[in-house]
mmCIF file of C-alpha atoms and ligand atoms in Angstrom:
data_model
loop_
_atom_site.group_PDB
_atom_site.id
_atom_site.type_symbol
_atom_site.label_atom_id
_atom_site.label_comp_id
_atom_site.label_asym_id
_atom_site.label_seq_id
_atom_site.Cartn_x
_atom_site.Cartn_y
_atom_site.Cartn_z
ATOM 1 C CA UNK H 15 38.028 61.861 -25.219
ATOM 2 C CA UNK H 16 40.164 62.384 -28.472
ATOM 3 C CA UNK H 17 43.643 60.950 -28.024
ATOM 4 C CA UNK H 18 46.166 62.289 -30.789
ATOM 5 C CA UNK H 19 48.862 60.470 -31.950
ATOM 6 C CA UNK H 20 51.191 63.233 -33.265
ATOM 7 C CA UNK H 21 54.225 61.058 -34.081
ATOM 8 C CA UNK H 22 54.983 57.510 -35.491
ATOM 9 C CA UNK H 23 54.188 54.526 -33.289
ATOM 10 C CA UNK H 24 53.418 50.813 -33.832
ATOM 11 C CA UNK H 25 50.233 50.479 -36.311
ATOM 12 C CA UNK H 26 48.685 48.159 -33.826
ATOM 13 C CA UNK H 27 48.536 51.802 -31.316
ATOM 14 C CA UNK H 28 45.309 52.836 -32.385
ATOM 15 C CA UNK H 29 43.410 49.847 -31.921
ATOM 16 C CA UNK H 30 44.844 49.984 -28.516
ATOM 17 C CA UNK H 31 43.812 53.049 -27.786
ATOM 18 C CA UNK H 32 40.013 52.645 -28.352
ATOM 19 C CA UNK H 33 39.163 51.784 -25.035
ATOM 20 C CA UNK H 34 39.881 55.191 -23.357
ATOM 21 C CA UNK H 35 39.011 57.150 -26.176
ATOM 22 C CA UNK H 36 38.943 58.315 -30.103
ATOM 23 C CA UNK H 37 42.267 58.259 -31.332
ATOM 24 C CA UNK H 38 43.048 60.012 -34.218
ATOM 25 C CA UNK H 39 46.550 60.931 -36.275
ATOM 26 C CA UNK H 40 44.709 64.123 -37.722
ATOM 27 C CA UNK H 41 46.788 67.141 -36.543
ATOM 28 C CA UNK H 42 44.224 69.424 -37.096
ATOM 29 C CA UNK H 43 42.198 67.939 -34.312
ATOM 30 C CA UNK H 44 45.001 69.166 -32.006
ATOM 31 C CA UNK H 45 42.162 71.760 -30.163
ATOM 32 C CA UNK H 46 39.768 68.761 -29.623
ATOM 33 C CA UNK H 47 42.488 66.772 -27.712
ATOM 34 C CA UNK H 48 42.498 65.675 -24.020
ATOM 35 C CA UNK H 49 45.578 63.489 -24.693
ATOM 36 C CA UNK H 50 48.626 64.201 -27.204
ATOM 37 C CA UNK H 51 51.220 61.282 -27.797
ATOM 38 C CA UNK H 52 54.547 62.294 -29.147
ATOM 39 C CA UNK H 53 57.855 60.860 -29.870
ATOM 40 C CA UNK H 54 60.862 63.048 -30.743
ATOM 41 C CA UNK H 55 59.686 65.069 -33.678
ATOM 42 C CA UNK H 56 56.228 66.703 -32.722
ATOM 43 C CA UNK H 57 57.451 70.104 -30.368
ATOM 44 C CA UNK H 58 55.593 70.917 -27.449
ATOM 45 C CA UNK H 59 56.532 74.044 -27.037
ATOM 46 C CA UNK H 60 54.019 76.987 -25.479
ATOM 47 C CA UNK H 61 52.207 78.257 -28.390
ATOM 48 C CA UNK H 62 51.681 74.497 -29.413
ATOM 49 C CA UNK H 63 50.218 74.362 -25.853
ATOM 50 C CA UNK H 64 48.031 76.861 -26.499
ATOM 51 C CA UNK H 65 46.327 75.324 -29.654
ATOM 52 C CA UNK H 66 45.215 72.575 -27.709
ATOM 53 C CA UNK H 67 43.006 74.162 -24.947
ATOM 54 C CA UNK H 68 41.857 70.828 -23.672
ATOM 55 C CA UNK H 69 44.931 68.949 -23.290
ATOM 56 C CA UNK H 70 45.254 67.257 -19.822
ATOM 57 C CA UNK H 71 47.897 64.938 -20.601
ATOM 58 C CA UNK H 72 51.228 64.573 -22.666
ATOM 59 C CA UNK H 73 52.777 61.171 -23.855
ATOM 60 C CA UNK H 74 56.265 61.106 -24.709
ATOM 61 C CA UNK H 75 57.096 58.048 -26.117
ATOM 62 C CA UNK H 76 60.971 57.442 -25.248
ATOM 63 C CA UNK H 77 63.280 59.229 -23.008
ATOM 64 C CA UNK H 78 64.377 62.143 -23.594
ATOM 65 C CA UNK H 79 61.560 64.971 -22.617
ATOM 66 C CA UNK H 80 63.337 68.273 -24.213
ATOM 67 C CA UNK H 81 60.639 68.552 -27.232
ATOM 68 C CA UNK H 82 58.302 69.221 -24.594
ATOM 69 C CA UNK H 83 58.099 73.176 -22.773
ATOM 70 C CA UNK H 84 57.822 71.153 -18.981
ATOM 71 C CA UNK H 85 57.906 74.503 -17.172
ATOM 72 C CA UNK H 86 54.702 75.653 -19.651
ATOM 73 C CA UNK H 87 52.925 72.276 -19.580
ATOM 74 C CA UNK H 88 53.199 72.145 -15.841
ATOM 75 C CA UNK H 89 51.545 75.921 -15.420
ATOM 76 C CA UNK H 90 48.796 75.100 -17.679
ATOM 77 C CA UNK H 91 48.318 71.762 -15.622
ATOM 78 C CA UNK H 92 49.072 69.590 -18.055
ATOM 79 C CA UNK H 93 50.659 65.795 -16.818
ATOM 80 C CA UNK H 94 53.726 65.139 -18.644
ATOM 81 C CA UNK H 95 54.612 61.203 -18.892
ATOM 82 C CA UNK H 96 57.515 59.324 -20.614
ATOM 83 C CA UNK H 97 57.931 55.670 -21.310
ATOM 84 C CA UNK H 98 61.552 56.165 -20.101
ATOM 85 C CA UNK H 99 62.564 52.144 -19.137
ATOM 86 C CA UNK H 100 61.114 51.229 -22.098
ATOM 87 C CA UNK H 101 63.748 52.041 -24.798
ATOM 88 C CA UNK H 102 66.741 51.124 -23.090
ATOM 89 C CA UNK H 103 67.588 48.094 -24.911
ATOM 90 C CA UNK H 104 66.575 49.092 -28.019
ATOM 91 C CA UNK H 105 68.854 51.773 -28.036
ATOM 92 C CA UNK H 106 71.897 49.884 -26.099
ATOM 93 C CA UNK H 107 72.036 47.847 -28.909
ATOM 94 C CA UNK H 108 72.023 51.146 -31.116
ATOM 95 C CA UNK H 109 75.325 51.840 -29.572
ATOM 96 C CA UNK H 110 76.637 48.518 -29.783
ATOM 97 C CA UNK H 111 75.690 48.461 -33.598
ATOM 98 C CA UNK H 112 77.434 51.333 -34.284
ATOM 99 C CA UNK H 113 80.556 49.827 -31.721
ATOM 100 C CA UNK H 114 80.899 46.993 -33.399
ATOM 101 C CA UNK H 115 80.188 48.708 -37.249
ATOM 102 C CA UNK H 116 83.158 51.121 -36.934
ATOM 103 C CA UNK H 117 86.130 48.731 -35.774
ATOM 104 C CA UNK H 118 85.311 46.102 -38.158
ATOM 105 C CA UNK H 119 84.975 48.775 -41.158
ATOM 106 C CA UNK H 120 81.633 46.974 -42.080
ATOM 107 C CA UNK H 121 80.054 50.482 -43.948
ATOM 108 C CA UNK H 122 83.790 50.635 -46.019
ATOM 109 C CA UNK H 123 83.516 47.524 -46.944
ATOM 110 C CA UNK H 124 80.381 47.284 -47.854
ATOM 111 C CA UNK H 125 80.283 50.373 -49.838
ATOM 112 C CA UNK H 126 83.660 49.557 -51.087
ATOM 113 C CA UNK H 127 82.510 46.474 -53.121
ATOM 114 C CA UNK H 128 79.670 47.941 -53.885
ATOM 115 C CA UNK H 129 81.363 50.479 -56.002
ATOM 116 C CA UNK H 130 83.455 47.819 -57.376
ATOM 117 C CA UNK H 131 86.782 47.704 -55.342
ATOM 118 C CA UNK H 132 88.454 45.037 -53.359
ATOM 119 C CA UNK H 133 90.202 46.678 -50.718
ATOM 120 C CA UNK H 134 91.702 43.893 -48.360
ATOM 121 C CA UNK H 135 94.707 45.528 -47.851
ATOM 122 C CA UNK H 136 93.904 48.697 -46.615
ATOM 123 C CA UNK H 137 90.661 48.272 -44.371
ATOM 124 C CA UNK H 138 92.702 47.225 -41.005
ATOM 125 C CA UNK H 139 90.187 46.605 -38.636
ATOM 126 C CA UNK H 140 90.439 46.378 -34.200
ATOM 127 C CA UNK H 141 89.179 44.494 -31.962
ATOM 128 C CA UNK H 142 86.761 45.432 -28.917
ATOM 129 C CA UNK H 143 88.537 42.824 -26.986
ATOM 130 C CA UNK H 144 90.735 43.817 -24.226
ATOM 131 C CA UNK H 145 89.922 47.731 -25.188
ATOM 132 C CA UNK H 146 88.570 50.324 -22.703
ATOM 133 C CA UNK H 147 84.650 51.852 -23.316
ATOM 134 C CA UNK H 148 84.112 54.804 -21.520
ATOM 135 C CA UNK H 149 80.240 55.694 -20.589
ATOM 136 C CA UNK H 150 79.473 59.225 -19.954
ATOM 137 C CA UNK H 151 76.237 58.707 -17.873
ATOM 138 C CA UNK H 152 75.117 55.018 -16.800
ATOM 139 C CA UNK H 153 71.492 55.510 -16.163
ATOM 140 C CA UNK H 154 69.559 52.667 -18.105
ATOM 141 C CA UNK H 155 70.932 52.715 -21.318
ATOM 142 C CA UNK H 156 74.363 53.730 -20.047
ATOM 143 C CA UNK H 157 74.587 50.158 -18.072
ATOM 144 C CA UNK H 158 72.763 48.064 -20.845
ATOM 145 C CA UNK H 159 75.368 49.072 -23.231
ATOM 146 C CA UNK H 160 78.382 48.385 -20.415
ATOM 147 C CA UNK H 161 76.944 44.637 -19.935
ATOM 148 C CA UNK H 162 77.001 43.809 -23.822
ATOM 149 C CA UNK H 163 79.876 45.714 -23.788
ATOM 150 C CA UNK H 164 82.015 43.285 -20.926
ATOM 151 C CA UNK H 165 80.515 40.389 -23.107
ATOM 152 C CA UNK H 166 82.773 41.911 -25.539
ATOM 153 C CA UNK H 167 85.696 41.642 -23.050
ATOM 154 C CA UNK H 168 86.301 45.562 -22.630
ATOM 155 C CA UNK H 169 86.980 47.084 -19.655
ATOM 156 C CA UNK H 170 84.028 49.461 -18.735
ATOM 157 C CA UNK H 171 84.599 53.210 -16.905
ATOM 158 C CA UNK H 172 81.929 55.325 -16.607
ATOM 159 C CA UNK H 173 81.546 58.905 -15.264
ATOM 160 C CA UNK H 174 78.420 60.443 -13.991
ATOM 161 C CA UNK H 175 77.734 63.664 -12.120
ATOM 162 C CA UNK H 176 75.188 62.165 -10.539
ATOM 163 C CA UNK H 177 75.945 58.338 -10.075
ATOM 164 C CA UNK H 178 78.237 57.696 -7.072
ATOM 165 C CA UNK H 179 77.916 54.021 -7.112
ATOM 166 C CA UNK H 180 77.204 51.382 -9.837
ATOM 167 C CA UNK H 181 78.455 47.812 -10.036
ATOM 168 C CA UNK H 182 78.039 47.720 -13.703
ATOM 169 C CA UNK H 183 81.228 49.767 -14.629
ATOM 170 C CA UNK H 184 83.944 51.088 -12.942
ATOM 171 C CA UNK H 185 83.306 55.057 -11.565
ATOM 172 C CA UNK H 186 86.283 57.212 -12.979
ATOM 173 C CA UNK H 187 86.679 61.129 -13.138
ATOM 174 C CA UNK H 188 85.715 62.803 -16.044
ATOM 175 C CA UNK H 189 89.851 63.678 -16.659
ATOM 176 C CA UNK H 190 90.573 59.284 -16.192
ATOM 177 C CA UNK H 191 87.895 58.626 -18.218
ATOM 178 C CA UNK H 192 88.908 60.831 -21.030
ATOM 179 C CA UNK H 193 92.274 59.408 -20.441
ATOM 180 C CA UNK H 194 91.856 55.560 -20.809
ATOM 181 C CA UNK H 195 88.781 55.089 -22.985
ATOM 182 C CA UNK H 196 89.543 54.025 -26.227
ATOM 183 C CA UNK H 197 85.771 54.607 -27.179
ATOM 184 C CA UNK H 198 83.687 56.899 -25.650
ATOM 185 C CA UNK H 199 79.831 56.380 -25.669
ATOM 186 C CA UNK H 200 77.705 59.353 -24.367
ATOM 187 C CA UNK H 201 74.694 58.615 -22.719
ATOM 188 C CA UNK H 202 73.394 61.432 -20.795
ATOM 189 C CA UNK H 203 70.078 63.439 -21.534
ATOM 190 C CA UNK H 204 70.198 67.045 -23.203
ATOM 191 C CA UNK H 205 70.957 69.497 -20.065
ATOM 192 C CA UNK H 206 71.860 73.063 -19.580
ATOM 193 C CA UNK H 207 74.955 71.010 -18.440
ATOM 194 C CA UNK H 208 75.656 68.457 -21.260
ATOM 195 C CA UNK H 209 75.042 71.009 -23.951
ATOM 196 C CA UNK H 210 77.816 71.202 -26.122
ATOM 197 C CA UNK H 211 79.760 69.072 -23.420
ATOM 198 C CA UNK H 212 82.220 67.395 -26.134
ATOM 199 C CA UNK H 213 84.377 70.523 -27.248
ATOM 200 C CA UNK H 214 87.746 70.728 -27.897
ATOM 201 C CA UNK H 215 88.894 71.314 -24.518
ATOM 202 C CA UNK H 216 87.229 68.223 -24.125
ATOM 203 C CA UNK H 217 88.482 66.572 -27.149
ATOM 204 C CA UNK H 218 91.671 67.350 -26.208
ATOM 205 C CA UNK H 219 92.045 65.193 -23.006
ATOM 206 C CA UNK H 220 90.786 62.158 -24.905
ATOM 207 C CA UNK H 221 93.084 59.434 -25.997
ATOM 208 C CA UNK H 222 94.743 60.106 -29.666
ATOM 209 C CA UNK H 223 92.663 58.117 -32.241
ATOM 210 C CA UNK H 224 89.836 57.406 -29.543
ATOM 211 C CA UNK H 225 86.336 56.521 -31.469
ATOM 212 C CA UNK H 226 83.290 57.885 -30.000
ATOM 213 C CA UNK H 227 79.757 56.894 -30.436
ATOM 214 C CA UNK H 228 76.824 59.259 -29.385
ATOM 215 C CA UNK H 229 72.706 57.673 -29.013
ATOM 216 C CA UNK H 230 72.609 60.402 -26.317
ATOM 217 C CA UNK H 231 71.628 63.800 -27.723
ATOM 218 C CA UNK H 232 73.327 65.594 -30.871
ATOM 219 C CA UNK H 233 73.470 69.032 -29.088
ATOM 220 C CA UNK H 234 75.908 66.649 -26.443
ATOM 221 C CA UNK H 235 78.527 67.575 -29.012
ATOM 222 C CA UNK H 236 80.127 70.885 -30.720
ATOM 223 C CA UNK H 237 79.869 70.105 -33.896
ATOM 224 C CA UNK H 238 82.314 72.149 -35.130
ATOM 225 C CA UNK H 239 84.704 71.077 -32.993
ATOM 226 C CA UNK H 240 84.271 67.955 -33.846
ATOM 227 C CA UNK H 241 84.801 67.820 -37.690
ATOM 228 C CA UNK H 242 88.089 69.599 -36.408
ATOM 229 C CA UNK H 243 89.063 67.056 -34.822
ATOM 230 C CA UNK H 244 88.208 64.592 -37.013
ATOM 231 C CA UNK H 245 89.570 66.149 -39.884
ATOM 232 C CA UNK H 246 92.758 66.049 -37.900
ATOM 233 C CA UNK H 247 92.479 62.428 -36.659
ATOM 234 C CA UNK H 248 92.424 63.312 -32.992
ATOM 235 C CA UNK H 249 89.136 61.527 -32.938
ATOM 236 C CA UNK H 250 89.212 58.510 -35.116
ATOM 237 C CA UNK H 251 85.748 58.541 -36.208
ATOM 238 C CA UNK H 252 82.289 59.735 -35.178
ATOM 239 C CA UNK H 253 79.069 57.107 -34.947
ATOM 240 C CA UNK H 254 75.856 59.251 -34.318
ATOM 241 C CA UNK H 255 72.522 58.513 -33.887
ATOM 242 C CA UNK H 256 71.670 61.803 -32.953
ATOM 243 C CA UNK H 257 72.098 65.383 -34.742
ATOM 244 C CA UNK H 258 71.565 68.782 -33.636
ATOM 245 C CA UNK H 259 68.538 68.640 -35.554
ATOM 246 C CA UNK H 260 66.174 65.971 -37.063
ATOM 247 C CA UNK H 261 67.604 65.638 -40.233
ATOM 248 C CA UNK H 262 70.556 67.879 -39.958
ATOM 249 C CA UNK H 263 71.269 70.647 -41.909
ATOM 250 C CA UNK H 264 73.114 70.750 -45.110
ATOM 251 C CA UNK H 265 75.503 73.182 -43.468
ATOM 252 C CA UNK H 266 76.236 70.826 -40.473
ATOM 253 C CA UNK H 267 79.575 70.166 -40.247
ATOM 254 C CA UNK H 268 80.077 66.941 -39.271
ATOM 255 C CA UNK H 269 77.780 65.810 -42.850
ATOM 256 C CA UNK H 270 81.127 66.545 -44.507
ATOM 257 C CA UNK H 271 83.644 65.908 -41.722
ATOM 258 C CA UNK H 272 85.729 62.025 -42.656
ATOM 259 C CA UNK H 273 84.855 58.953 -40.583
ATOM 260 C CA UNK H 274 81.570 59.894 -39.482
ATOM 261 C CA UNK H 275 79.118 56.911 -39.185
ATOM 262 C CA UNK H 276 75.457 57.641 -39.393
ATOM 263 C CA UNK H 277 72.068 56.490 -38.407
ATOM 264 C CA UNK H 278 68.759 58.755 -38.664
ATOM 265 C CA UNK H 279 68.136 59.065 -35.181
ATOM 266 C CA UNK H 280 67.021 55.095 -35.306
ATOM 267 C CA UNK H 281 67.996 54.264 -31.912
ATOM 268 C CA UNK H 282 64.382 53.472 -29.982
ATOM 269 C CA UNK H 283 62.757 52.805 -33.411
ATOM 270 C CA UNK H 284 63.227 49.079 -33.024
ATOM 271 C CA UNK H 285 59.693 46.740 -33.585
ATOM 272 C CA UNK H 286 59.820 45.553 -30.072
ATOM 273 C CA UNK H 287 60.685 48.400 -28.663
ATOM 274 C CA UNK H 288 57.326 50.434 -30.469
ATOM 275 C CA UNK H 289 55.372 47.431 -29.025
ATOM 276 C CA UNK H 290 56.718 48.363 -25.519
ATOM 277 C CA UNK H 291 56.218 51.585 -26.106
ATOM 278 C CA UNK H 292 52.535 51.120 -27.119
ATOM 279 C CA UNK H 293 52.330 48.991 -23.220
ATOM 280 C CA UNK H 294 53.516 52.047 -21.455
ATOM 281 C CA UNK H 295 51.229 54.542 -22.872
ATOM 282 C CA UNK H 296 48.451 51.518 -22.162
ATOM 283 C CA UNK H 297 48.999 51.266 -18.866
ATOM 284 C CA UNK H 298 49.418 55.138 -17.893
ATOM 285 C CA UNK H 299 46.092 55.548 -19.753
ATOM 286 C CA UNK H 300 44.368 52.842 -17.853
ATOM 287 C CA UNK H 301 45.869 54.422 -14.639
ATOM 288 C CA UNK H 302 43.851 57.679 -15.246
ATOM 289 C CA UNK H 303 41.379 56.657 -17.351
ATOM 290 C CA UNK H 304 40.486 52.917 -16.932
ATOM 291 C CA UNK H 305 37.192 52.244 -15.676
HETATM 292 P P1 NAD I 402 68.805 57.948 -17.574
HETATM 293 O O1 NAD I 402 68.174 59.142 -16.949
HETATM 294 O O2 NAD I 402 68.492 56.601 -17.030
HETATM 295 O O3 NAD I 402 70.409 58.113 -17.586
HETATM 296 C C1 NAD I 402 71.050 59.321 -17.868
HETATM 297 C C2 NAD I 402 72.270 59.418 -16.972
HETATM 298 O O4 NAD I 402 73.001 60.604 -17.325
HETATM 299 C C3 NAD I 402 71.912 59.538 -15.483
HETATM 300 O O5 NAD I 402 72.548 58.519 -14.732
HETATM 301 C C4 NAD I 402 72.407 60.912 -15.097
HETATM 302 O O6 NAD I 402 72.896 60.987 -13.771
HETATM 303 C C5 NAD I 402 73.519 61.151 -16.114
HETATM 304 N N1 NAD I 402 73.838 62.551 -16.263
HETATM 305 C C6 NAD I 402 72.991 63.616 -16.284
HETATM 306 N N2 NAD I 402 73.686 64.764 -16.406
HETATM 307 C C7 NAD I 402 74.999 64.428 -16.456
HETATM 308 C C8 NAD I 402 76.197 65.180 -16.573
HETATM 309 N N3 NAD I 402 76.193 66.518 -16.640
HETATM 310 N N4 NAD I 402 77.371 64.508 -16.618
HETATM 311 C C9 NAD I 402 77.398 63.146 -16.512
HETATM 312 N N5 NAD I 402 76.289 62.379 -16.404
HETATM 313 C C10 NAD I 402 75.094 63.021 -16.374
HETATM 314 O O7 NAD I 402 68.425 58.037 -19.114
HETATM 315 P P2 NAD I 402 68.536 56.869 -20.213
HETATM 316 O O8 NAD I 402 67.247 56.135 -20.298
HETATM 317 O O9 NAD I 402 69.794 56.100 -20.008
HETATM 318 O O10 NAD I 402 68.642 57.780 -21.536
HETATM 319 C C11 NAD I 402 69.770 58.621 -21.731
HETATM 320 C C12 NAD I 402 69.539 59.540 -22.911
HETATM 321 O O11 NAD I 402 69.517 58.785 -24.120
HETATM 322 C C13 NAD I 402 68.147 60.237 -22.922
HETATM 323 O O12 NAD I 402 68.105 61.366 -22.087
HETATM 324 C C14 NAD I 402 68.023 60.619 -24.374
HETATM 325 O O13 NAD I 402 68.608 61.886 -24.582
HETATM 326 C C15 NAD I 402 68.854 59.547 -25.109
HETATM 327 N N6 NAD I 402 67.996 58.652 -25.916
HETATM 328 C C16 NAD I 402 68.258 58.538 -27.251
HETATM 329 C C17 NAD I 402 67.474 57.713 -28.050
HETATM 330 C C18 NAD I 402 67.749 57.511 -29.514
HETATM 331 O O14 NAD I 402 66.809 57.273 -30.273
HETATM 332 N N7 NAD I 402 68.994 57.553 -29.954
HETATM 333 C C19 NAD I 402 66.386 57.024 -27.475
HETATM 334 C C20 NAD I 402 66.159 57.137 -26.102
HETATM 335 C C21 NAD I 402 66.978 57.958 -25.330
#
């Protein structure tokens, strides 16, 4: 059985790998294979389907499953996993990263000395302490970020659609949350629903000067409106993980917008968590195909 890994894993994957089949990272094999492993960047979409007439099965390494045509996959009887508990930590700490990075001015300073200035006086920084986080979804990674995020002493709020209990964070409307957070950290998946969910109507309920972090989905956010409003300070700054596309665009407008704080969609690429990965995808494989 020819297993292809389409996307970046942990070296040690193929060795792993050999005792349900041949694994290969050759993309041209993509007809031969029974078994396609992806992350974020290869697309499953239909016509990809249909270059690989004897694929059975579908890996998706992380969460988030909108690379992948499900509705397609599903007619053409194709079984469509994730490794969707797996990431959660790596990718909590993502947020906190960028949480902690932004208050403290750590990327101004550093890049402030490192073009030769000393600038003291003007980097002010805030604390966490005592300040409000706001989740928008607390599904796994929503309430590992809201347990590092009391260890901080902030108060966490969370609104979720589809959550109507949690002890990890107090359950607020959308309108409250937007209302009291002083940092708002979106964590829901990509959805007909959460597409383009930060606009300026949005925006404009939030807290003046409120920071918000995204490890969710780029599309979560207007982009446009956005850079508006961080032009005009309503949001204090922007720390994203995640674009509209992998990379972005030159034309995107938040590349040029002021405060924005950015990682290349690094969130679940952490060593451990590409180990864990590597032990999902094991042990679905050995579930179908173990002897
Ligand atoms: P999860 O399914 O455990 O949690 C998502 C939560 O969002 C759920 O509780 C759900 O009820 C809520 N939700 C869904 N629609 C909503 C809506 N319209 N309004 C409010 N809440 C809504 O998923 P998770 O493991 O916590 O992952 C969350 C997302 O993080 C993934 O879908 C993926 O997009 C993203 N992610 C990013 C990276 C990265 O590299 N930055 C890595 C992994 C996952």
């Amino acid at each position: 059985m020819k297993i292809l890994i389409s996307d970046a894993f942990d070296p040690s994957l193929p060795d792993r790998l050999r005792k349900y089949g041949e694994p290969t990272d050759d993309k041209q094999q993509l007809a031969e294979a029974e078994v396609v492993l992806v992350r974020s960047k290869t697309k499953c979409t239909r016509e990809y389907i249909d270059s690989a007439p004897k694929l059975k099965m579908i890996i998706r390494g992380g969460v988030g499953l909108d690379n992948i045509d499900l509705e397609y996959a599903k007619q053409k009887n194709i079984q469509v996993f994730n490794t969707a508990a797996a990431s959660s930590i790596a990718v909590a700490e993502m947020a906190f990263a960028h949480l902690i990075a932004i208050p403290n001015r750590l990327i101004e300073g550093h890049c402030t000395m490192k073009e030769g200035r000393w600038a003291k006086k003007e980097l002010k920084r805030t604390e966490l302490y005592g300040k409000t986080l706001g989740l928008i979804g607390i599904g796994r990674i929503g309430r590992e970020v809201a347990q590092r995020a009391r260890a901080f002493g902030m108060q966490v709020i969370a609104y979720d659609k589809y959550v109507d209990h949690t002890e990890h964070a107090e359950l607020v409307m959308l309108d409250q949350l937007l209302e009291r957070a002083d940092f708002l950290s979106l964590h829901t998946p990509l959805t007909d629903e959460t597409r383009g969910m930060v606009n300026a109507d949005l925006i404009a309920k939030m807290k003046d000067g409120a920071i918000i972090i995204n490890t969710g989905r780029g599309k979560v956010v207007d982009e446009a409106d956005l850079a508006a409003a961080l032009e005009s300070g309503k949001v204090r700054a922007y720390g994203t993980d995640v674009w509209e596309s992998d990379p972005p665009p030159e034309s995107s407008p938040l590349l040029k917008a002021p405060n924005v704080f950015m990682t290349p969609h690094i969130g679940a690429s952490s060593k451990e968590n590409l180990l864990r990965i590597g032990d999902v995808i094991c042990e679905i494989l050995e579930e179908h195909y173990g002897s």
